[in-house]
């Protein structure tokens, strides 16, 4: 497991980072693409705009976190809970000088999986 990547994922749930445009602009790739649990496709500009509107931490816990590394690419999988739904999340990060998130997808998971909190 990569604790740096886990901490970066968690930072995107904390208001001190979500309301910091410079921080978001630095860690979110210009080519960023997200497919939200709503099914909508979101780009860097849209996700930053959305995060900057938030007024408090997002109360999200991470479960079953895994991180696979290949060269300077990190593929992350984890679960979160939302309104009694398990949300399966996948992120792709790239490490150059800094870490940048390239992709994120959130999908409702119907399988019954034991949750291990991180």
mmCIF file with all atom_site columns, C-alpha atoms in Angstrom:
data_model
loop_
_atom_site.group_PDB
_atom_site.id
_atom_site.type_symbol
_atom_site.label_atom_id
_atom_site.label_alt_id
_atom_site.label_comp_id
_atom_site.label_asym_id
_atom_site.label_entity_id
_atom_site.label_seq_id
_atom_site.pdbx_PDB_ins_code
_atom_site.Cartn_x
_atom_site.Cartn_y
_atom_site.Cartn_z
_atom_site.occupancy
_atom_site.B_iso_or_equiv
_atom_site.pdbx_formal_charge
_atom_site.auth_seq_id
_atom_site.auth_comp_id
_atom_site.auth_asym_id
_atom_site.auth_atom_id
_atom_site.pdbx_PDB_model_num
ATOM 1   C CA . UNK A 1 1   ? 0.000   0.000  0.000   1.00 0.00 ? 1   UNK A CA 1
ATOM 2   C CA . UNK A 1 2   ? 1.181   3.518  -0.764  1.00 0.00 ? 2   UNK A CA 1
ATOM 3   C CA . UNK A 1 3   ? 0.439   5.861  2.163   1.00 0.00 ? 3   UNK A CA 1
ATOM 4   C CA . UNK A 1 4   ? 1.227   8.962  0.105   1.00 0.00 ? 4   UNK A CA 1
ATOM 5   C CA . UNK A 1 5   ? -1.516  8.103  -2.377  1.00 0.00 ? 5   UNK A CA 1
ATOM 6   C CA . UNK A 1 6   ? -3.934  7.168  0.425   1.00 0.00 ? 6   UNK A CA 1
ATOM 7   C CA . UNK A 1 7   ? -3.303  10.549 2.056   1.00 0.00 ? 7   UNK A CA 1
ATOM 8   C CA . UNK A 1 8   ? -3.823  12.359 -1.266  1.00 0.00 ? 8   UNK A CA 1
ATOM 9   C CA . UNK A 1 9   ? -7.159  10.587 -1.745  1.00 0.00 ? 9   UNK A CA 1
ATOM 10  C CA . UNK A 1 10  ? -8.174  11.552 1.803   1.00 0.00 ? 10  UNK A CA 1
ATOM 11  C CA . UNK A 1 11  ? -7.122  15.166 1.204   1.00 0.00 ? 11  UNK A CA 1
ATOM 12  C CA . UNK A 1 12  ? -9.860  15.448 -1.412  1.00 0.00 ? 12  UNK A CA 1
ATOM 13  C CA . UNK A 1 13  ? -12.421 14.930 1.394   1.00 0.00 ? 13  UNK A CA 1
ATOM 14  C CA . UNK A 1 14  ? -11.032 17.693 3.653   1.00 0.00 ? 14  UNK A CA 1
ATOM 15  C CA . UNK A 1 15  ? -12.226 21.281 3.376   1.00 0.00 ? 15  UNK A CA 1
ATOM 16  C CA . UNK A 1 16  ? -8.741  22.755 3.925   1.00 0.00 ? 16  UNK A CA 1
ATOM 17  C CA . UNK A 1 17  ? -7.643  21.134 0.648   1.00 0.00 ? 17  UNK A CA 1
ATOM 18  C CA . UNK A 1 18  ? -10.950 21.197 -1.246  1.00 0.00 ? 18  UNK A CA 1
ATOM 19  C CA . UNK A 1 19  ? -11.129 24.990 -0.843  1.00 0.00 ? 19  UNK A CA 1
ATOM 20  C CA . UNK A 1 20  ? -7.515  25.566 -1.886  1.00 0.00 ? 20  UNK A CA 1
ATOM 21  C CA . UNK A 1 21  ? -7.580  26.272 -5.627  1.00 0.00 ? 21  UNK A CA 1
ATOM 22  C CA . UNK A 1 22  ? -3.773  26.219 -5.942  1.00 0.00 ? 22  UNK A CA 1
ATOM 23  C CA . UNK A 1 23  ? -3.581  22.821 -4.231  1.00 0.00 ? 23  UNK A CA 1
ATOM 24  C CA . UNK A 1 24  ? -6.315  21.370 -6.455  1.00 0.00 ? 24  UNK A CA 1
ATOM 25  C CA . UNK A 1 25  ? -4.795  22.852 -9.591  1.00 0.00 ? 25  UNK A CA 1
ATOM 26  C CA . UNK A 1 26  ? -1.459  21.276 -8.646  1.00 0.00 ? 26  UNK A CA 1
ATOM 27  C CA . UNK A 1 27  ? -2.643  17.717 -7.906  1.00 0.00 ? 27  UNK A CA 1
ATOM 28  C CA . UNK A 1 28  ? -5.339  17.421 -10.581 1.00 0.00 ? 28  UNK A CA 1
ATOM 29  C CA . UNK A 1 29  ? -3.944  16.757 -14.042 1.00 0.00 ? 29  UNK A CA 1
ATOM 30  C CA . UNK A 1 30  ? -4.955  19.106 -16.863 1.00 0.00 ? 30  UNK A CA 1
ATOM 31  C CA . UNK A 1 31  ? -6.205  15.975 -18.668 1.00 0.00 ? 31  UNK A CA 1
ATOM 32  C CA . UNK A 1 32  ? -8.252  14.812 -15.647 1.00 0.00 ? 32  UNK A CA 1
ATOM 33  C CA . UNK A 1 33  ? -11.421 12.833 -16.299 1.00 0.00 ? 33  UNK A CA 1
ATOM 34  C CA . UNK A 1 34  ? -13.935 11.622 -13.751 1.00 0.00 ? 34  UNK A CA 1
ATOM 35  C CA . UNK A 1 35  ? -16.977 9.440  -14.141 1.00 0.00 ? 35  UNK A CA 1
ATOM 36  C CA . UNK A 1 36  ? -19.031 10.071 -11.028 1.00 0.00 ? 36  UNK A CA 1
ATOM 37  C CA . UNK A 1 37  ? -21.500 7.748  -9.373  1.00 0.00 ? 37  UNK A CA 1
ATOM 38  C CA . UNK A 1 38  ? -24.142 9.945  -11.042 1.00 0.00 ? 38  UNK A CA 1
ATOM 39  C CA . UNK A 1 39  ? -22.831 8.709  -14.385 1.00 0.00 ? 39  UNK A CA 1
ATOM 40  C CA . UNK A 1 40  ? -21.734 12.214 -15.407 1.00 0.00 ? 40  UNK A CA 1
ATOM 41  C CA . UNK A 1 41  ? -18.336 12.885 -16.995 1.00 0.00 ? 41  UNK A CA 1
ATOM 42  C CA . UNK A 1 42  ? -16.416 15.614 -15.185 1.00 0.00 ? 42  UNK A CA 1
ATOM 43  C CA . UNK A 1 43  ? -13.204 17.393 -16.238 1.00 0.00 ? 43  UNK A CA 1
ATOM 44  C CA . UNK A 1 44  ? -10.605 19.265 -14.171 1.00 0.00 ? 44  UNK A CA 1
ATOM 45  C CA . UNK A 1 45  ? -12.315 22.634 -14.405 1.00 0.00 ? 45  UNK A CA 1
ATOM 46  C CA . UNK A 1 46  ? -15.684 21.199 -13.336 1.00 0.00 ? 46  UNK A CA 1
ATOM 47  C CA . UNK A 1 47  ? -14.326 19.166 -10.402 1.00 0.00 ? 47  UNK A CA 1
ATOM 48  C CA . UNK A 1 48  ? -12.359 22.134 -9.043  1.00 0.00 ? 48  UNK A CA 1
ATOM 49  C CA . UNK A 1 49  ? -15.409 24.385 -9.396  1.00 0.00 ? 49  UNK A CA 1
ATOM 50  C CA . UNK A 1 50  ? -17.514 21.816 -7.517  1.00 0.00 ? 50  UNK A CA 1
ATOM 51  C CA . UNK A 1 51  ? -14.980 21.256 -4.725  1.00 0.00 ? 51  UNK A CA 1
ATOM 52  C CA . UNK A 1 52  ? -14.561 25.002 -4.165  1.00 0.00 ? 52  UNK A CA 1
ATOM 53  C CA . UNK A 1 53  ? -18.294 25.319 -3.381  1.00 0.00 ? 53  UNK A CA 1
ATOM 54  C CA . UNK A 1 54  ? -18.137 22.889 -0.449  1.00 0.00 ? 54  UNK A CA 1
ATOM 55  C CA . UNK A 1 55  ? -18.301 24.349 3.056   1.00 0.00 ? 55  UNK A CA 1
ATOM 56  C CA . UNK A 1 56  ? -17.186 21.433 5.243   1.00 0.00 ? 56  UNK A CA 1
ATOM 57  C CA . UNK A 1 57  ? -15.290 18.147 5.192   1.00 0.00 ? 57  UNK A CA 1
ATOM 58  C CA . UNK A 1 58  ? -16.957 15.377 3.260   1.00 0.00 ? 58  UNK A CA 1
ATOM 59  C CA . UNK A 1 59  ? -17.671 12.696 5.871   1.00 0.00 ? 59  UNK A CA 1
ATOM 60  C CA . UNK A 1 60  ? -16.184 9.844  3.864   1.00 0.00 ? 60  UNK A CA 1
ATOM 61  C CA . UNK A 1 61  ? -14.288 6.851  5.227   1.00 0.00 ? 61  UNK A CA 1
ATOM 62  C CA . UNK A 1 62  ? -12.081 4.725  2.983   1.00 0.00 ? 62  UNK A CA 1
ATOM 63  C CA . UNK A 1 63  ? -12.387 0.938  3.080   1.00 0.00 ? 63  UNK A CA 1
ATOM 64  C CA . UNK A 1 64  ? -10.476 -1.886 1.366   1.00 0.00 ? 64  UNK A CA 1
ATOM 65  C CA . UNK A 1 65  ? -7.804  0.409  -0.051  1.00 0.00 ? 65  UNK A CA 1
ATOM 66  C CA . UNK A 1 66  ? -5.340  -1.112 -2.528  1.00 0.00 ? 66  UNK A CA 1
ATOM 67  C CA . UNK A 1 67  ? -2.670  0.557  -4.612  1.00 0.00 ? 67  UNK A CA 1
ATOM 68  C CA . UNK A 1 68  ? -0.783  -1.015 -7.500  1.00 0.00 ? 68  UNK A CA 1
ATOM 69  C CA . UNK A 1 69  ? 2.331   0.667  -8.914  1.00 0.00 ? 69  UNK A CA 1
ATOM 70  C CA . UNK A 1 70  ? 3.783   0.298  -12.408 1.00 0.00 ? 70  UNK A CA 1
ATOM 71  C CA . UNK A 1 71  ? 6.714   2.622  -13.124 1.00 0.00 ? 71  UNK A CA 1
ATOM 72  C CA . UNK A 1 72  ? 5.354   6.054  -12.161 1.00 0.00 ? 72  UNK A CA 1
ATOM 73  C CA . UNK A 1 73  ? 1.651   5.135  -12.427 1.00 0.00 ? 73  UNK A CA 1
ATOM 74  C CA . UNK A 1 74  ? -0.454  4.182  -9.396  1.00 0.00 ? 74  UNK A CA 1
ATOM 75  C CA . UNK A 1 75  ? -3.844  2.487  -9.711  1.00 0.00 ? 75  UNK A CA 1
ATOM 76  C CA . UNK A 1 76  ? -5.976  2.803  -6.598  1.00 0.00 ? 76  UNK A CA 1
ATOM 77  C CA . UNK A 1 77  ? -9.150  0.931  -5.655  1.00 0.00 ? 77  UNK A CA 1
ATOM 78  C CA . UNK A 1 78  ? -11.241 1.471  -2.540  1.00 0.00 ? 78  UNK A CA 1
ATOM 79  C CA . UNK A 1 79  ? -14.774 1.498  -1.189  1.00 0.00 ? 79  UNK A CA 1
ATOM 80  C CA . UNK A 1 80  ? -16.751 4.275  0.463   1.00 0.00 ? 80  UNK A CA 1
ATOM 81  C CA . UNK A 1 81  ? -20.284 4.343  1.857   1.00 0.00 ? 81  UNK A CA 1
ATOM 82  C CA . UNK A 1 82  ? -23.012 6.740  0.751   1.00 0.00 ? 82  UNK A CA 1
ATOM 83  C CA . UNK A 1 83  ? -26.666 6.489  1.809   1.00 0.00 ? 83  UNK A CA 1
ATOM 84  C CA . UNK A 1 84  ? -26.314 2.764  2.592   1.00 0.00 ? 84  UNK A CA 1
ATOM 85  C CA . UNK A 1 85  ? -24.678 2.170  -0.808  1.00 0.00 ? 85  UNK A CA 1
ATOM 86  C CA . UNK A 1 86  ? -21.166 0.836  -1.217  1.00 0.00 ? 86  UNK A CA 1
ATOM 87  C CA . UNK A 1 87  ? -19.303 2.968  -3.762  1.00 0.00 ? 87  UNK A CA 1
ATOM 88  C CA . UNK A 1 88  ? -16.386 1.305  -5.565  1.00 0.00 ? 88  UNK A CA 1
ATOM 89  C CA . UNK A 1 89  ? -13.812 3.927  -6.491  1.00 0.00 ? 89  UNK A CA 1
ATOM 90  C CA . UNK A 1 90  ? -10.854 3.740  -8.827  1.00 0.00 ? 90  UNK A CA 1
ATOM 91  C CA . UNK A 1 91  ? -8.224  6.462  -9.258  1.00 0.00 ? 91  UNK A CA 1
ATOM 92  C CA . UNK A 1 92  ? -5.164  6.660  -11.452 1.00 0.00 ? 92  UNK A CA 1
ATOM 93  C CA . UNK A 1 93  ? -2.265  8.807  -10.215 1.00 0.00 ? 93  UNK A CA 1
ATOM 94  C CA . UNK A 1 94  ? 0.981   9.676  -11.965 1.00 0.00 ? 94  UNK A CA 1
ATOM 95  C CA . UNK A 1 95  ? 4.207   10.697 -10.223 1.00 0.00 ? 95  UNK A CA 1
ATOM 96  C CA . UNK A 1 96  ? 6.424   13.110 -12.089 1.00 0.00 ? 96  UNK A CA 1
ATOM 97  C CA . UNK A 1 97  ? 7.801   15.902 -9.924  1.00 0.00 ? 97  UNK A CA 1
ATOM 98  C CA . UNK A 1 98  ? 4.578   15.749 -7.926  1.00 0.00 ? 98  UNK A CA 1
ATOM 99  C CA . UNK A 1 99  ? 1.668   13.345 -7.819  1.00 0.00 ? 99  UNK A CA 1
ATOM 100 C CA . UNK A 1 100 ? -1.199  14.168 -10.180 1.00 0.00 ? 100 UNK A CA 1
ATOM 101 C CA . UNK A 1 101 ? -4.566  12.459 -10.359 1.00 0.00 ? 101 UNK A CA 1
ATOM 102 C CA . UNK A 1 102 ? -5.437  11.592 -13.955 1.00 0.00 ? 102 UNK A CA 1
ATOM 103 C CA . UNK A 1 103 ? -8.690  9.672  -13.575 1.00 0.00 ? 103 UNK A CA 1
ATOM 104 C CA . UNK A 1 104 ? -11.366 8.797  -11.036 1.00 0.00 ? 104 UNK A CA 1
ATOM 105 C CA . UNK A 1 105 ? -14.478 6.656  -11.296 1.00 0.00 ? 105 UNK A CA 1
ATOM 106 C CA . UNK A 1 106 ? -17.141 5.930  -8.694  1.00 0.00 ? 106 UNK A CA 1
ATOM 107 C CA . UNK A 1 107 ? -19.703 3.157  -9.195  1.00 0.00 ? 107 UNK A CA 1
ATOM 108 C CA . UNK A 1 108 ? -22.366 1.698  -6.927  1.00 0.00 ? 108 UNK A CA 1
ATOM 109 C CA . UNK A 1 109 ? -21.318 -1.807 -5.874  1.00 0.00 ? 109 UNK A CA 1
ATOM 110 C CA . UNK A 1 110 ? -23.989 -4.467 -5.362  1.00 0.00 ? 110 UNK A CA 1
ATOM 111 C CA . UNK A 1 111 ? -21.674 -7.252 -4.097  1.00 0.00 ? 111 UNK A CA 1
ATOM 112 C CA . UNK A 1 112 ? -21.618 -8.049 -0.387  1.00 0.00 ? 112 UNK A CA 1
ATOM 113 C CA . UNK A 1 113 ? -18.012 -7.339 0.618   1.00 0.00 ? 113 UNK A CA 1
ATOM 114 C CA . UNK A 1 114 ? -16.525 -7.119 4.105   1.00 0.00 ? 114 UNK A CA 1
ATOM 115 C CA . UNK A 1 115 ? -15.313 -3.578 4.798   1.00 0.00 ? 115 UNK A CA 1
ATOM 116 C CA . UNK A 1 116 ? -11.835 -2.942 6.224   1.00 0.00 ? 116 UNK A CA 1
ATOM 117 C CA . UNK A 1 117 ? -11.320 0.716  7.231   1.00 0.00 ? 117 UNK A CA 1
ATOM 118 C CA . UNK A 1 118 ? -8.122  2.652  6.366   1.00 0.00 ? 118 UNK A CA 1
#
